[in-house]
CSV table of C-alpha atoms in Angstrom, one decimal:
chain,number,residue,atom,x,y,z
F,1,MET,CA,89.1,-8.8,29.8
F,2,GLY,CA,91.6,-6.3,31.2
F,3,LYS,CA,91.5,-3.9,34.2
F,4,THR,CA,88.0,-3.3,35.6
F,5,ILE,CA,87.3,0.3,35.6
F,6,ALA,CA,85.6,1.6,38.6
F,7,TYR,CA,82.7,4.0,38.4
F,8,ASN,CA,82.3,6.5,41.1
F,9,PRO,CA,79.2,8.6,41.0
F,10,LEU,CA,80.8,11.3,43.2
F,11,ASP,CA,82.9,12.1,40.2
F,12,TYR,CA,80.2,13.8,38.6
F,13,PRO,CA,77.1,15.9,39.8
F,14,ILE,CA,74.0,14.1,40.2
F,15,TYR,CA,71.8,14.9,37.1
F,16,VAL,CA,68.0,14.0,36.8
F,17,MET,CA,66.3,14.8,33.8
F,18,ALA,CA,62.6,15.7,34.9
F,19,LYS,CA,59.6,14.8,32.8
F,20,PRO,CA,56.6,16.9,34.2
F,21,VAL,CA,54.2,15.2,31.8
F,22,GLY,CA,55.8,11.8,31.2
F,23,ALA,CA,55.3,10.6,27.6
F,24,MET,CA,52.5,12.9,26.9
F,25,CYS,CA,52.9,14.8,23.5
F,26,ASN,CA,50.9,16.9,20.9
F,27,LEU,CA,53.0,15.2,18.1
F,28,ASP,CA,53.1,11.6,17.0
F,29,CYS,CA,56.6,11.3,15.5
F,30,SER,CA,57.1,7.9,14.0
F,31,TYR,CA,60.6,7.3,15.4
F,32,CYS,CA,59.9,8.6,19.0
F,33,TYR,CA,61.3,6.2,21.5
F,34,TYR,CA,59.5,8.0,24.4
F,35,LEU,CA,55.7,8.1,23.4
F,36,GLU,CA,55.2,4.3,24.3
F,37,LYS,CA,56.4,4.8,27.9
F,38,GLY,CA,53.1,6.0,28.7
F,39,GLU,CA,52.1,2.2,28.5
F,40,LEU,CA,54.1,1.9,31.9
F,41,TYR,CA,51.5,4.2,33.5
F,42,ARG,CA,48.4,3.1,31.8
F,43,GLY,CA,45.5,3.4,34.3
F,44,GLN,CA,46.9,6.4,36.2
F,45,ARG,CA,44.5,9.1,37.0
F,46,SER,CA,46.9,11.9,35.8
F,47,ASN,CA,50.2,11.9,33.9
F,48,ARG,CA,51.1,15.4,35.2
F,49,MET,CA,53.7,16.1,38.0
F,50,THR,CA,51.8,17.6,41.0
F,51,ASP,CA,52.8,20.6,42.7
F,52,GLU,CA,53.9,18.5,45.7
F,53,MET,CA,56.1,16.3,43.7
F,54,LEU,CA,57.6,19.5,42.0
F,55,GLU,CA,58.5,21.0,45.5
F,56,LYS,CA,59.8,17.6,46.9
F,57,PHE,CA,62.0,17.0,43.7
F,58,THR,CA,63.3,20.7,43.8
F,59,GLU,CA,64.4,20.6,47.3
F,60,GLU,CA,66.1,17.2,47.2
F,61,TYR,CA,67.7,17.8,44.0
F,62,ILE,CA,69.3,21.1,45.1
F,63,ASN,CA,70.2,19.7,48.2
F,64,CYS,CA,72.1,16.8,46.7
F,65,GLN,CA,74.3,18.8,44.3
F,66,THR,CA,78.0,18.9,45.0
F,67,THR,CA,78.8,21.8,42.5
F,68,PRO,CA,77.9,25.4,43.1
F,69,GLU,CA,75.6,25.6,40.1
F,70,VAL,CA,72.5,23.5,39.9
F,71,LEU,CA,71.2,22.5,36.4
F,72,PHE,CA,67.5,21.7,36.1
F,73,THR,CA,66.6,20.0,32.8
F,74,TRP,CA,62.9,19.5,31.6
F,75,HIS,CA,62.1,16.9,29.1
F,76,GLY,CA,59.2,15.2,27.5
F,77,GLY,CA,57.0,14.0,26.0
F,78,GLU,CA,56.2,17.7,25.2
F,79,THR,CA,57.0,19.8,28.2
F,80,LEU,CA,55.0,22.8,27.4
F,81,LEU,CA,51.9,20.9,28.0
F,82,ARG,CA,52.5,21.1,31.6
F,83,GLY,CA,51.5,24.8,31.3
F,84,LEU,CA,53.4,28.1,32.1
F,85,ASP,CA,52.0,28.4,35.7
F,86,PHE,CA,53.9,25.0,36.6
F,87,PHE,CA,57.3,26.5,35.5
F,88,ARG,CA,56.6,29.6,37.1
F,89,LYS,CA,56.3,27.8,40.4
F,90,ALA,CA,59.4,25.8,39.5
F,91,VAL,CA,61.4,28.9,39.3
F,92,ALA,CA,60.0,30.2,42.7
F,93,LEU,CA,60.8,26.9,44.4
F,94,GLN,CA,64.2,27.0,43.0
F,95,LYS,CA,64.9,30.4,44.5
F,96,ARG,CA,63.4,29.3,47.8
F,97,TYR,CA,65.6,26.3,48.2
F,98,ALA,CA,68.7,27.5,46.5
F,99,LYS,CA,69.7,29.7,49.3
F,100,GLY,CA,71.9,31.8,47.0
F,101,ARG,CA,73.2,29.2,44.8
F,102,PRO,CA,73.1,29.9,41.1
F,103,ILE,CA,70.5,28.0,39.3
F,104,ALA,CA,70.3,27.1,35.5
F,105,ASN,CA,67.2,25.7,33.5
F,106,SER,CA,67.2,24.1,30.1
F,107,ILE,CA,63.8,22.6,28.4
F,108,GLN,CA,63.3,20.8,25.5
F,109,THR,CA,60.4,21.3,23.2
F,110,ASN,CA,58.9,20.8,19.8
F,111,GLY,CA,58.3,24.5,19.7
F,112,ILE,CA,54.4,24.3,18.6
F,113,LEU,CA,53.1,25.7,21.8
F,114,LEU,CA,55.5,28.7,22.0
F,115,ASN,CA,54.0,32.1,22.3
F,116,ASP,CA,54.9,35.6,23.4
F,117,GLU,CA,54.2,34.8,27.1
F,118,TRP,CA,56.3,31.5,27.2
F,119,CYS,CA,59.3,33.4,25.5
F,120,ARG,CA,59.0,36.4,27.8
F,121,PHE,CA,59.2,33.9,30.7
F,122,PHE,CA,62.1,32.0,29.1
F,123,LYS,CA,64.0,35.0,28.6
F,124,GLU,CA,63.4,36.7,32.1
F,125,ASN,CA,64.6,33.6,33.7
F,126,ASN,CA,67.5,32.6,31.4
F,127,PHE,CA,66.2,29.4,30.2
F,128,LEU,CA,68.0,27.6,27.5
F,129,VAL,CA,65.5,26.2,25.1
F,130,GLY,CA,66.2,23.1,22.9
F,131,ILE,CA,64.1,22.9,19.8
F,132,SER,CA,63.4,19.6,18.4
F,133,ILE,CA,63.7,20.0,14.6
F,134,ASP,CA,65.1,17.6,12.0
F,135,GLY,CA,66.1,20.1,9.2
F,136,PRO,CA,64.1,21.9,6.4
F,137,GLU,CA,60.6,21.2,5.5
F,138,HIS,CA,60.8,18.0,3.7
F,139,VAL,CA,63.5,16.5,6.1
F,140,HIS,CA,61.6,17.5,9.1
F,141,ASP,CA,58.0,16.5,8.2
F,142,ARG,CA,59.1,13.1,7.0
F,143,TYR,CA,58.7,11.7,10.5
F,144,ARG,CA,57.6,14.6,12.7
F,145,LYS,CA,53.9,14.6,12.2
F,146,ASP,CA,51.0,15.4,14.5
F,147,LYS,CA,48.2,13.1,15.5
F,148,GLY,CA,46.2,14.2,12.5
F,149,GLY,CA,49.2,13.1,10.1
F,150,ARG,CA,50.0,16.5,9.2
F,151,GLY,CA,53.7,17.9,9.3
F,152,SER,CA,54.7,20.1,12.0
F,153,PHE,CA,57.4,22.1,10.3
F,154,ALA,CA,55.7,25.5,9.8
F,155,ARG,CA,54.4,25.4,13.5
F,156,VAL,CA,57.8,24.9,14.7
F,157,MET,CA,59.4,27.6,12.7
F,158,LYS,CA,56.8,29.9,14.0
F,159,GLY,CA,58.2,28.9,17.7
F,160,ILE,CA,61.6,29.6,16.5
F,161,GLU,CA,60.9,32.9,15.3
F,162,LEU,CA,59.3,33.8,18.7
F,163,LEU,CA,62.2,32.8,20.4
F,164,GLN,CA,64.4,35.0,18.3
F,165,LYS,CA,62.0,37.9,18.5
F,166,HIS,CA,62.4,37.7,22.4
F,167,GLN,CA,66.2,36.9,21.9
F,168,VAL,CA,65.8,33.5,23.9
F,169,GLU,CA,68.9,31.3,23.7
F,170,PHE,CA,68.1,28.2,21.8
F,171,ASN,CA,69.7,25.3,20.4
F,172,THR,CA,68.6,22.4,18.0
F,173,LEU,CA,68.3,18.7,18.6
F,174,SER,CA,67.9,16.5,15.5
F,175,VAL,CA,67.4,13.0,14.9
F,176,VAL,CA,69.3,11.5,12.1
F,177,ASN,CA,67.3,8.6,10.3
F,178,ASP,CA,67.3,6.8,7.2
F,179,TYR,CA,65.9,9.9,5.3
F,180,ASN,CA,67.8,12.8,6.5
F,181,ALA,CA,71.1,11.2,6.6
F,182,HIS,CA,71.3,11.8,2.8
F,183,TYR,CA,70.7,15.5,3.2
F,184,ALA,CA,73.5,16.4,5.6
F,185,LEU,CA,74.9,19.6,4.0
F,186,GLU,CA,71.2,21.1,3.3
F,187,THR,CA,70.2,20.3,6.8
F,188,TYR,CA,73.5,21.8,8.2
F,189,ARG,CA,73.1,25.1,6.1
F,190,PHE,CA,69.4,25.4,7.1
F,191,PHE,CA,70.3,25.3,10.7
F,192,LYS,CA,72.7,28.1,10.2
F,193,GLU,CA,70.2,30.2,8.3
F,194,ILE,CA,67.6,30.1,11.2
F,195,GLY,CA,70.4,31.0,13.7
F,196,SER,CA,71.1,27.8,15.4
F,197,CYS,CA,74.8,28.1,16.6
F,198,TYR,CA,74.7,24.9,18.9
F,199,MET,CA,73.6,21.6,17.1
F,200,GLN,CA,73.2,18.1,18.3
F,201,PHE,CA,72.5,15.4,16.0
F,202,SER,CA,71.2,11.8,17.7
F,203,PRO,CA,71.1,8.8,15.6
F,204,ILE,CA,67.8,6.4,15.5
F,205,VAL,CA,69.1,3.1,16.5
F,206,GLU,CA,66.0,0.9,17.8
F,207,ARG,CA,64.8,-2.7,17.7
F,208,TRP,CA,61.1,-3.8,17.9
F,209,GLY,CA,60.1,-7.0,19.9
F,210,ASP,CA,57.6,-8.4,22.2
F,211,ARG,CA,57.6,-7.5,26.0
F,212,PRO,CA,55.2,-8.3,28.6
F,213,ASP,CA,54.9,-4.7,29.9
F,214,GLY,CA,53.5,-3.4,26.6
F,215,LEU,CA,56.5,-1.8,25.2
F,216,GLU,CA,57.8,-2.5,21.7
F,217,LEU,CA,61.3,-1.1,21.8
F,218,LEU,CA,64.0,-3.1,23.5
F,219,PRO,CA,67.0,-2.3,25.6
F,220,PRO,CA,70.4,-3.9,24.6
F,221,GLY,CA,70.6,-7.7,25.1
F,222,GLU,CA,69.7,-10.9,23.4
F,223,PHE,CA,65.9,-10.9,22.2
F,224,PRO,CA,64.4,-13.5,19.9
F,225,ASP,CA,62.5,-12.3,16.9
F,226,THR,CA,63.6,-8.7,16.7
F,227,GLU,CA,63.7,-6.3,13.8
F,228,MET,CA,64.7,-2.8,13.2
F,229,PRO,CA,62.1,-0.1,12.4
F,230,PRO,CA,62.6,1.4,8.8
F,231,TRP,CA,63.6,4.7,9.9
F,232,CYS,CA,66.8,3.5,11.7
F,233,VAL,CA,69.9,5.2,10.1
F,234,ASP,CA,72.4,3.0,8.3
F,235,PRO,CA,75.7,3.1,10.1
F,236,LEU,CA,77.9,4.3,7.2
F,237,ASP,CA,75.3,6.7,6.1
F,238,TYR,CA,75.5,8.0,9.6
F,239,GLY,CA,79.2,8.4,9.3
F,240,GLN,CA,79.0,10.2,5.9
F,241,PHE,CA,76.4,12.5,7.3
F,242,TYR,CA,79.0,13.8,9.9
F,243,CYS,CA,81.9,13.8,7.4
F,244,ASP,CA,79.9,15.9,4.9
F,245,ILE,CA,79.0,18.5,7.7
F,246,PHE,CA,82.5,18.4,9.2
F,247,ASP,CA,84.1,19.4,5.7
F,248,GLU,CA,81.9,22.5,5.5
F,249,TRP,CA,82.4,23.4,9.2
F,250,VAL,CA,86.2,22.9,9.3
F,251,CYS,CA,86.7,25.3,6.2
F,252,ASN,CA,84.3,27.9,7.3
F,253,ASP,CA,82.5,27.8,10.6
F,254,VAL,CA,85.0,26.8,13.4
F,255,GLY,CA,84.3,29.1,16.5
F,256,ARG,CA,81.0,30.3,14.9
F,257,TYR,CA,78.9,27.3,15.0
F,258,PHE,CA,79.1,24.4,17.4
F,259,VAL,CA,78.2,20.9,16.7
F,260,GLN,CA,78.1,18.7,19.9
F,261,MET,CA,80.0,15.5,17.9
F,262,PHE,CA,82.8,17.7,16.9
F,263,ASP,CA,83.5,19.3,20.4
F,264,ALA,CA,83.4,15.9,21.9
F,265,THR,CA,85.9,14.6,19.5
F,266,LEU,CA,88.2,17.5,20.0
F,267,ALA,CA,88.0,17.0,23.8
F,268,GLY,CA,88.9,13.4,23.4
F,269,VAL,CA,91.9,14.3,21.2
F,270,VAL,CA,93.2,16.6,23.9
F,271,GLY,CA,92.3,14.3,26.8
F,272,ALA,CA,89.5,16.5,28.3
F,273,ALA,CA,86.0,15.3,29.4
F,274,PRO,CA,83.8,15.0,26.2
F,275,GLY,CA,80.9,17.1,27.8
F,276,VAL,CA,78.2,14.6,26.7
F,277,CYS,CA,77.7,11.0,28.5
F,278,ILE,CA,77.7,8.7,25.3
F,279,TYR,CA,81.3,9.4,24.6
F,280,GLY,CA,82.5,9.1,28.2
F,281,LYS,CA,84.3,6.1,29.7
F,282,THR,CA,81.5,5.4,32.0
F,283,CYS,CA,78.1,6.7,32.5
F,284,GLY,CA,75.2,6.1,35.0
F,285,HIS,CA,75.3,9.9,36.7
F,286,ALA,CA,72.3,11.0,34.6
F,287,ALA,CA,68.9,9.5,35.2
F,288,ALA,CA,65.4,10.3,34.3
F,289,MET,CA,62.6,11.0,36.6
F,290,GLU,CA,58.7,10.4,35.5
F,291,TYR,CA,56.1,12.7,36.5
F,292,ASN,CA,55.1,10.5,39.4
F,293,GLY,CA,58.8,10.4,41.0
F,294,ASP,CA,59.8,7.2,39.6
F,295,VAL,CA,63.7,7.2,38.7
F,296,TYR,CA,65.3,5.4,35.8
F,297,ALA,CA,69.1,4.7,35.1
F,298,CYS,CA,68.9,6.7,32.1
F,299,ASP,CA,66.4,8.5,29.7
F,300,HIS,CA,67.0,5.8,27.3
F,301,PHE,CA,66.5,2.9,29.6
F,302,VAL,CA,63.2,3.7,30.8
F,303,PHE,CA,62.2,0.1,31.4
F,304,PRO,CA,61.0,-1.7,34.4
F,305,GLU,CA,64.1,-3.5,34.9
F,306,TYR,CA,66.1,-0.1,35.1
F,307,LYS,CA,63.9,1.4,37.6
F,308,ARG,CA,65.9,2.6,40.6
F,309,GLY,CA,63.0,3.7,42.9
F,310,ASN,CA,60.8,6.4,43.6
F,311,ILE,CA,61.7,9.8,45.3
F,312,LYS,CA,58.6,9.5,47.5
F,313,THR,CA,60.4,6.4,49.2
F,314,ASP,CA,64.1,6.7,48.3
F,315,THR,CA,66.3,9.5,48.1
F,316,LEU,CA,68.1,10.6,45.0
F,317,VAL,CA,71.4,10.0,46.4
F,318,SER,CA,70.6,6.5,47.5
F,319,MET,CA,69.2,5.6,43.9
F,320,MET,CA,72.1,7.1,42.2
F,321,LEU,CA,74.7,5.7,44.5
F,322,SER,CA,72.9,2.3,44.5
F,323,PRO,CA,74.9,-0.8,43.7
F,324,GLU,CA,72.7,-1.3,40.5
F,325,GLN,CA,73.4,2.2,39.3
F,326,MET,CA,77.1,1.8,39.9
F,327,ALA,CA,77.1,-1.4,37.9
F,328,PHE,CA,75.0,0.2,35.2
F,329,GLY,CA,77.7,3.1,35.0
F,330,ASN,CA,80.7,0.6,35.1
F,331,ALA,CA,79.2,-1.7,32.5
F,332,LYS,CA,79.9,0.9,29.7
F,333,ARG,CA,83.7,0.5,30.0
F,334,ASN,CA,83.8,-3.0,31.5
F,335,THR,CA,81.7,-4.8,29.1
F,336,LEU,CA,83.3,-3.5,25.9
F,337,PRO,CA,84.3,-6.3,23.5
F,338,ARG,CA,87.7,-6.9,22.5
F,339,GLN,CA,87.3,-5.3,19.0
F,340,CYS,CA,86.5,-2.1,20.9
F,341,ARG,CA,89.3,-2.5,23.3
F,342,GLU,CA,91.8,-2.6,20.7
F,343,CYS,CA,90.3,0.0,18.5
F,344,ARG,CA,92.6,3.1,17.8
F,345,PHE,CA,89.5,5.4,18.3
F,346,LEU,CA,88.5,3.9,21.9
F,347,ASN,CA,89.5,7.2,23.8
F,348,LEU,CA,87.1,9.0,21.4
F,349,CYS,CA,84.2,6.8,21.2
F,350,ASN,CA,84.3,4.6,24.3
F,351,GLY,CA,81.7,2.4,22.8
F,352,GLU,CA,79.3,5.3,22.3
F,353,CYS,CA,75.8,4.8,23.9
F,354,PRO,CA,75.1,1.6,25.6
F,355,LYS,CA,71.6,1.5,24.2
F,356,ASN,CA,73.3,1.1,20.7
F,357,ARG,CA,75.3,-2.0,21.6
F,358,ILE,CA,73.2,-4.5,19.8
F,359,SER,CA,75.6,-5.9,17.2
F,360,LYS,CA,78.3,-8.6,17.3
F,361,THR,CA,81.9,-8.2,16.4
F,362,VAL,CA,83.9,-9.8,13.4
F,363,THR,CA,84.5,-12.8,15.9
F,364,GLY,CA,80.8,-13.0,17.1
F,365,GLU,CA,81.4,-11.3,20.4
F,366,PRO,CA,78.2,-9.4,21.6
F,367,GLY,CA,78.3,-5.8,22.7
F,368,LEU,CA,79.4,-4.0,19.6
F,369,ASN,CA,77.9,-0.6,18.9
F,370,TYR,CA,75.5,-0.7,16.0
F,371,LEU,CA,77.1,2.5,14.6
F,372,CYS,CA,80.7,1.2,14.9
F,373,ALA,CA,81.5,1.2,11.2
F,374,GLY,CA,80.1,4.8,10.7
F,375,LEU,CA,81.8,6.2,13.7
F,376,GLN,CA,85.3,4.7,12.5
F,377,LYS,CA,84.6,6.3,9.0
F,378,TYR,CA,84.0,9.7,10.7
F,379,TYR,CA,86.9,9.5,13.1
F,380,ALA,CA,89.5,8.5,10.5
F,381,HIS,CA,88.1,11.4,8.3
F,382,VAL,CA,88.5,14.3,11.0
F,383,MET,CA,91.5,13.2,12.7
F,384,PRO,CA,94.1,15.2,10.8
F,385,TYR,CA,92.1,18.4,11.4
F,386,MET,CA,91.4,17.5,15.0
F,387,ASN,CA,95.1,16.9,15.6
F,388,TYR,CA,95.8,20.3,14.1
F,389,MET,CA,93.2,21.9,16.4
F,390,ALA,CA,94.9,20.0,19.4
F,391,GLU,CA,98.2,21.4,18.7
F,392,GLU,CA,97.0,25.0,18.2
F,393,LEU,CA,95.3,24.7,21.6
F,394,LYS,CA,98.5,23.2,23.1
F,395,ASN,CA,100.4,26.3,21.9
F,396,GLN,CA,97.8,28.6,23.1
F,397,ARG,CA,96.5,29.5,19.5
F,398,PRO,CA,92.8,29.6,18.3
F,399,PRO,CA,91.8,26.4,16.9
F,400,ALA,CA,90.1,28.3,14.2
F,401,ASN,CA,93.4,28.4,12.4
F,402,VAL,CA,92.6,25.0,11.3
F,403,MET,CA,90.2,26.5,8.7
F,404,GLN,CA,93.0,27.8,6.4
F,405,TYR,CA,95.0,24.5,6.6
F,406,ALA,CA,91.6,22.6,6.0
F,407,ARG,CA,90.8,24.7,2.9
F,408,GLU,CA,94.2,24.0,1.3
F,409,HIS,CA,94.0,20.3,2.0
F,410,LEU,CA,90.3,19.6,1.4
F,411,ASN,CA,90.5,21.5,-1.9
F,412,LYS,CA,93.3,19.1,-3.1
F,413,LYS,CA,90.9,16.0,-2.7
């Protein structure tokens, strides 16, 4: 098995994604992994974080940080359903308990509820707004519909226009599925047109099955009678999606537009931290907290077996430093199958996200990432250009110099 890699949560700041309305949302996206988490709280009188819970979380979260700046991340469900007054209170509480420490806020939203008042608040308080949008209209509306079955694209675009009007910093978060994987360049160019300088693409990899808690989606592990939803992306299509975008980016857009995957790959090549947990050697330092204070190992592991406690009875430090959470973090590295440990791209991928390790290797060993073939396709394609940028950085030259090199080499193909 090789040397066991120790995971030390103190190597990272404690990061907790807060969900002020839990799984509640004004959309009904077909592929959403979080909507069904409401089943875990069926029968509760309210699914909104109380002011008392907000204050307790704010004070404890600030006090447990080991870095000067404290980052609050608000996620959903649809975060804006909690209302603007709640976030005004959140900012006021942050100022009260920060005692001079710098505070940053990021919030994820589908953008439909944005108006001038929201945007003024985000601008005045320096919020980074993440917009969930999958691409141009036919791409976005494929799966991102409201509860009446209507596409949401036009309403999301109105929200983006308001953010631009008020000069609010925003980035885009997109899901790569069975449909839009075939429209990579159209999607990438669309995001450039609407002013998204920072783009994140997340693949849909899920399995359906029966669970006693009412959930249909499954965590990694052996489960009988499972199937993958039809919107899951094919591994090779996923790899090609990134290859197509990369070829345009590396020829024209280095230093102007930023794609999270490309940044993480370059970081891996130069030996730096990837900046995103799924490509790190270990994980477990980023938890999710439901509206009632329940803390789970990760946003993608909101299952009863991954619950770490509740901040009403447990501290964030005790939950994040618990043996269960440390074992969870260590397992990302320590349970890699042999095929991964011997892979030439291990230092770039590190097995990707543990939630996607649902396949078997060529020898039948479990724990292989479902996306492996696509990731290998992507890494093999980009390595000459990543190595070129790494050499430029080493010699204190701009990595954007790669664009001329890329134009010459890609045009020959």
